[in-house]
Amino acid sequence: MRTLTAALALGGIVLMATSTRAGNLAPATEELLQSSSYIYVATQRQDGELGSFSPIWFMYDGGKIFFTTSPGSWKAKRIAKGSPLTIRVGSEDGPTLIGQAQKTTDPAVVDAMGKAYDSKYWISWLGFFRPRSERVTEGKTVAYLVDLREP
């Protein structure tokens, strides 16, 4: 597994890969996170019940999940209010993880997500549905990183 580390170098951001292992996940769950195309995410409604699970594209790196969504989505609204995420890996009945999403606007992280999506999803490679730092900066897309734990 590789973790993204940003370093400032002569006015630009350079991404360096460093090797780490996420210590808090079962090896089988971690392997599934590395090989799956989708995670299924549900947020907590105001009444405490879980919303429906939605399949989303994601990047897994360094024990964290990175994803983007529309700022007007229920997911984004509930995350903004502090809702934890319930995540199922690979399918709606896959291993369950709990996470807390944190908004990120770091262009280096968002652009790294775009490159990861390009190698994972063919339509992103064509330029569609690819995370872009300028869209995050303009508020058209929200990017998140999620710290994970198993329930």
mmCIF file of C-alpha atoms in Angstrom:
data_model
loop_
_atom_site.group_PDB
_atom_site.id
_atom_site.type_symbol
_atom_site.label_atom_id
_atom_site.label_comp_id
_atom_site.label_asym_id
_atom_site.label_seq_id
_atom_site.Cartn_x
_atom_site.Cartn_y
_atom_site.Cartn_z
ATOM 1 C CA MET A 1 0.000 0.000 0.000
ATOM 2 C CA ARG A 2 1.187 3.535 -0.615
ATOM 3 C CA THR A 3 0.432 6.744 1.232
ATOM 4 C CA LEU A 4 0.445 10.152 -0.399
ATOM 5 C CA THR A 5 2.881 12.605 1.104
ATOM 6 C CA ALA A 6 2.944 16.154 -0.227
ATOM 7 C CA ALA A 7 6.204 18.045 -0.338
ATOM 8 C CA LEU A 8 6.745 21.621 -1.463
ATOM 9 C CA ALA A 9 9.410 21.776 -4.161
ATOM 10 C CA LEU A 10 10.323 24.983 -5.979
ATOM 11 C CA GLY A 11 6.814 26.404 -6.133
ATOM 12 C CA GLY A 12 5.082 23.124 -7.007
ATOM 13 C CA ILE A 13 3.651 20.175 -5.167
ATOM 14 C CA VAL A 14 5.436 16.867 -5.594
ATOM 15 C CA LEU A 15 3.733 13.650 -4.502
ATOM 16 C CA MET A 16 6.038 11.094 -2.984
ATOM 17 C CA ALA A 17 4.945 7.549 -2.294
ATOM 18 C CA THR A 18 5.800 6.097 1.083
ATOM 19 C CA SER A 19 4.966 2.611 2.145
ATOM 20 C CA THR A 20 2.583 2.046 5.071
ATOM 21 C CA ARG A 21 0.017 -0.456 6.203
ATOM 22 C CA ALA A 22 -3.341 0.485 7.691
ATOM 23 C CA GLY A 23 -3.105 -1.129 11.105
ATOM 24 C CA ASN A 24 -6.756 -1.040 12.113
ATOM 25 C CA LEU A 25 -8.374 -3.037 9.278
ATOM 26 C CA ALA A 26 -8.558 -6.777 8.762
ATOM 27 C CA PRO A 27 -6.261 -7.885 5.917
ATOM 28 C CA ALA A 28 -9.205 -9.313 3.927
ATOM 29 C CA THR A 29 -11.085 -5.992 4.196
ATOM 30 C CA GLU A 30 -8.002 -4.059 3.171
ATOM 31 C CA GLU A 31 -7.497 -6.314 0.121
ATOM 32 C CA LEU A 32 -11.125 -5.786 -0.857
ATOM 33 C CA LEU A 33 -10.703 -2.004 -0.558
ATOM 34 C CA GLN A 34 -7.728 -2.206 -2.899
ATOM 35 C CA SER A 35 -9.520 -4.344 -5.485
ATOM 36 C CA SER A 36 -13.153 -3.092 -5.404
ATOM 37 C CA SER A 37 -14.595 -0.590 -7.835
ATOM 38 C CA TYR A 38 -17.306 0.607 -5.476
ATOM 39 C CA ILE A 39 -18.041 1.277 -1.880
ATOM 40 C CA TYR A 40 -21.625 1.658 -0.682
ATOM 41 C CA VAL A 41 -22.112 4.603 1.657
ATOM 42 C CA ALA A 42 -24.983 5.532 3.958
ATOM 43 C CA THR A 43 -25.196 8.570 6.211
ATOM 44 C CA GLN A 44 -27.235 8.990 9.361
ATOM 45 C CA ARG A 45 -30.554 10.820 9.102
ATOM 46 C CA GLN A 46 -31.652 13.364 11.688
ATOM 47 C CA ASP A 47 -33.823 10.720 13.388
ATOM 48 C CA GLY A 48 -30.767 8.475 13.827
ATOM 49 C CA GLU A 49 -31.730 5.962 11.119
ATOM 50 C CA LEU A 50 -29.391 5.164 8.261
ATOM 51 C CA GLY A 51 -30.212 6.538 4.833
ATOM 52 C CA SER A 52 -30.048 4.230 1.844
ATOM 53 C CA PHE A 53 -26.706 2.908 0.658
ATOM 54 C CA SER A 54 -25.365 4.554 -2.498
ATOM 55 C CA PRO A 55 -22.603 3.101 -4.660
ATOM 56 C CA ILE A 56 -19.736 5.521 -5.145
ATOM 57 C CA TRP A 57 -16.348 5.554 -6.797
ATOM 58 C CA PHE A 58 -13.421 5.958 -4.458
ATOM 59 C CA MET A 59 -9.692 5.881 -3.980
ATOM 60 C CA TYR A 60 -8.173 3.890 -1.128
ATOM 61 C CA ASP A 61 -4.753 4.936 0.101
ATOM 62 C CA GLY A 62 -2.940 4.729 3.398
ATOM 63 C CA GLY A 63 -5.883 3.407 5.393
ATOM 64 C CA LYS A 64 -8.175 6.191 4.180
ATOM 65 C CA ILE A 65 -10.913 6.416 1.590
ATOM 66 C CA PHE A 66 -11.109 9.454 -0.675
ATOM 67 C CA PHE A 67 -14.231 10.318 -2.685
ATOM 68 C CA THR A 68 -16.119 13.235 -4.173
ATOM 69 C CA THR A 69 -19.781 14.141 -4.325
ATOM 70 C CA SER A 70 -22.074 16.989 -5.278
ATOM 71 C CA PRO A 71 -22.338 19.729 -2.636
ATOM 72 C CA GLY A 72 -26.150 19.525 -2.827
ATOM 73 C CA SER A 73 -26.368 15.780 -2.182
ATOM 74 C CA TRP A 74 -27.895 14.388 1.005
ATOM 75 C CA LYS A 75 -24.556 12.739 1.679
ATOM 76 C CA ALA A 76 -22.752 16.120 1.653
ATOM 77 C CA LYS A 77 -25.453 17.808 3.744
ATOM 78 C CA ARG A 78 -25.387 15.077 6.394
ATOM 79 C CA ILE A 79 -21.582 14.956 6.483
ATOM 80 C CA ALA A 80 -21.562 18.735 7.042
ATOM 81 C CA LYS A 81 -23.787 18.165 10.104
ATOM 82 C CA GLY A 82 -21.329 15.586 11.479
ATOM 83 C CA SER A 83 -22.957 12.359 10.338
ATOM 84 C CA PRO A 84 -20.710 9.312 10.514
ATOM 85 C CA LEU A 85 -20.510 7.141 7.408
ATOM 86 C CA THR A 86 -21.433 3.494 7.285
ATOM 87 C CA ILE A 87 -19.506 1.937 4.431
ATOM 88 C CA ARG A 88 -19.913 -1.467 2.833
ATOM 89 C CA VAL A 89 -16.993 -2.592 0.715
ATOM 90 C CA GLY A 90 -17.471 -4.118 -2.735
ATOM 91 C CA SER A 91 -21.207 -4.779 -2.425
ATOM 92 C CA GLU A 92 -24.175 -3.790 -0.274
ATOM 93 C CA ASP A 93 -23.584 -6.875 1.856
ATOM 94 C CA GLY A 94 -19.771 -6.551 1.926
ATOM 95 C CA PRO A 95 -17.658 -5.903 5.021
ATOM 96 C CA THR A 96 -18.902 -2.937 7.041
ATOM 97 C CA LEU A 97 -16.707 -0.034 8.074
ATOM 98 C CA ILE A 98 -17.470 3.114 10.027
ATOM 99 C CA GLY A 99 -15.827 6.382 9.119
ATOM 100 C CA GLN A 100 -15.804 10.079 9.730
ATOM 101 C CA ALA A 101 -15.461 12.174 6.574
ATOM 102 C CA GLN A 102 -13.385 15.329 6.521
ATOM 103 C CA LYS A 103 -13.668 17.814 3.702
ATOM 104 C CA THR A 104 -10.449 18.422 1.779
ATOM 105 C CA THR A 105 -9.636 21.190 -0.672
ATOM 106 C CA ASP A 106 -5.957 20.322 -1.105
ATOM 107 C CA PRO A 107 -5.377 20.447 -4.894
ATOM 108 C CA ALA A 108 -2.602 17.847 -4.683
ATOM 109 C CA VAL A 109 -4.935 15.347 -2.995
ATOM 110 C CA VAL A 110 -7.809 15.990 -5.426
ATOM 111 C CA ASP A 111 -5.527 15.713 -8.469
ATOM 112 C CA ALA A 112 -4.061 12.466 -7.065
ATOM 113 C CA MET A 113 -7.646 11.187 -6.785
ATOM 114 C CA GLY A 114 -8.152 12.074 -10.451
ATOM 115 C CA LYS A 115 -5.087 10.094 -11.487
ATOM 116 C CA ALA A 116 -6.171 7.127 -9.362
ATOM 117 C CA TYR A 117 -9.656 7.256 -10.900
ATOM 118 C CA ASP A 118 -8.073 7.294 -14.386
ATOM 119 C CA SER A 119 -6.335 3.981 -13.710
ATOM 120 C CA LYS A 120 -9.408 2.447 -12.029
ATOM 121 C CA TYR A 121 -12.378 3.650 -14.116
ATOM 122 C CA TRP A 122 -12.157 3.731 -17.920
ATOM 123 C CA ILE A 123 -14.675 6.573 -18.266
ATOM 124 C CA SER A 124 -12.555 8.766 -15.971
ATOM 125 C CA TRP A 125 -9.596 8.095 -18.250
ATOM 126 C CA LEU A 126 -11.732 9.582 -21.048
ATOM 127 C CA GLY A 127 -12.208 12.701 -18.902
ATOM 128 C CA PHE A 128 -15.667 12.065 -17.431
ATOM 129 C CA PHE A 129 -16.504 12.023 -13.694
ATOM 130 C CA ARG A 130 -12.871 12.649 -12.805
ATOM 131 C CA PRO A 131 -12.077 14.560 -9.597
ATOM 132 C CA ARG A 132 -10.606 17.946 -10.532
ATOM 133 C CA SER A 133 -9.071 20.423 -8.120
ATOM 134 C CA GLU A 134 -10.560 23.415 -9.953
ATOM 135 C CA ARG A 135 -14.099 22.033 -9.479
ATOM 136 C CA VAL A 136 -13.435 21.585 -5.754
ATOM 137 C CA THR A 137 -11.983 25.105 -5.489
ATOM 138 C CA GLU A 138 -15.034 26.532 -7.314
ATOM 139 C CA GLY A 139 -17.417 24.662 -4.975
ATOM 140 C CA LYS A 140 -18.927 22.525 -7.754
ATOM 141 C CA THR A 141 -17.667 19.314 -6.158
ATOM 142 C CA VAL A 142 -16.856 18.375 -2.568
ATOM 143 C CA ALA A 143 -13.908 16.075 -1.842
ATOM 144 C CA TYR A 144 -13.602 14.037 1.330
ATOM 145 C CA LEU A 145 -11.106 11.831 3.056
ATOM 146 C CA VAL A 146 -12.440 9.257 5.480
ATOM 147 C CA ASP A 147 -10.669 7.754 8.470
ATOM 148 C CA LEU A 148 -11.835 4.168 8.765
ATOM 149 C CA ARG A 149 -12.469 1.676 11.526
ATOM 150 C CA GLU A 150 -14.272 -1.614 11.733
ATOM 151 C CA PRO A 151 -17.345 -1.652 13.993
#
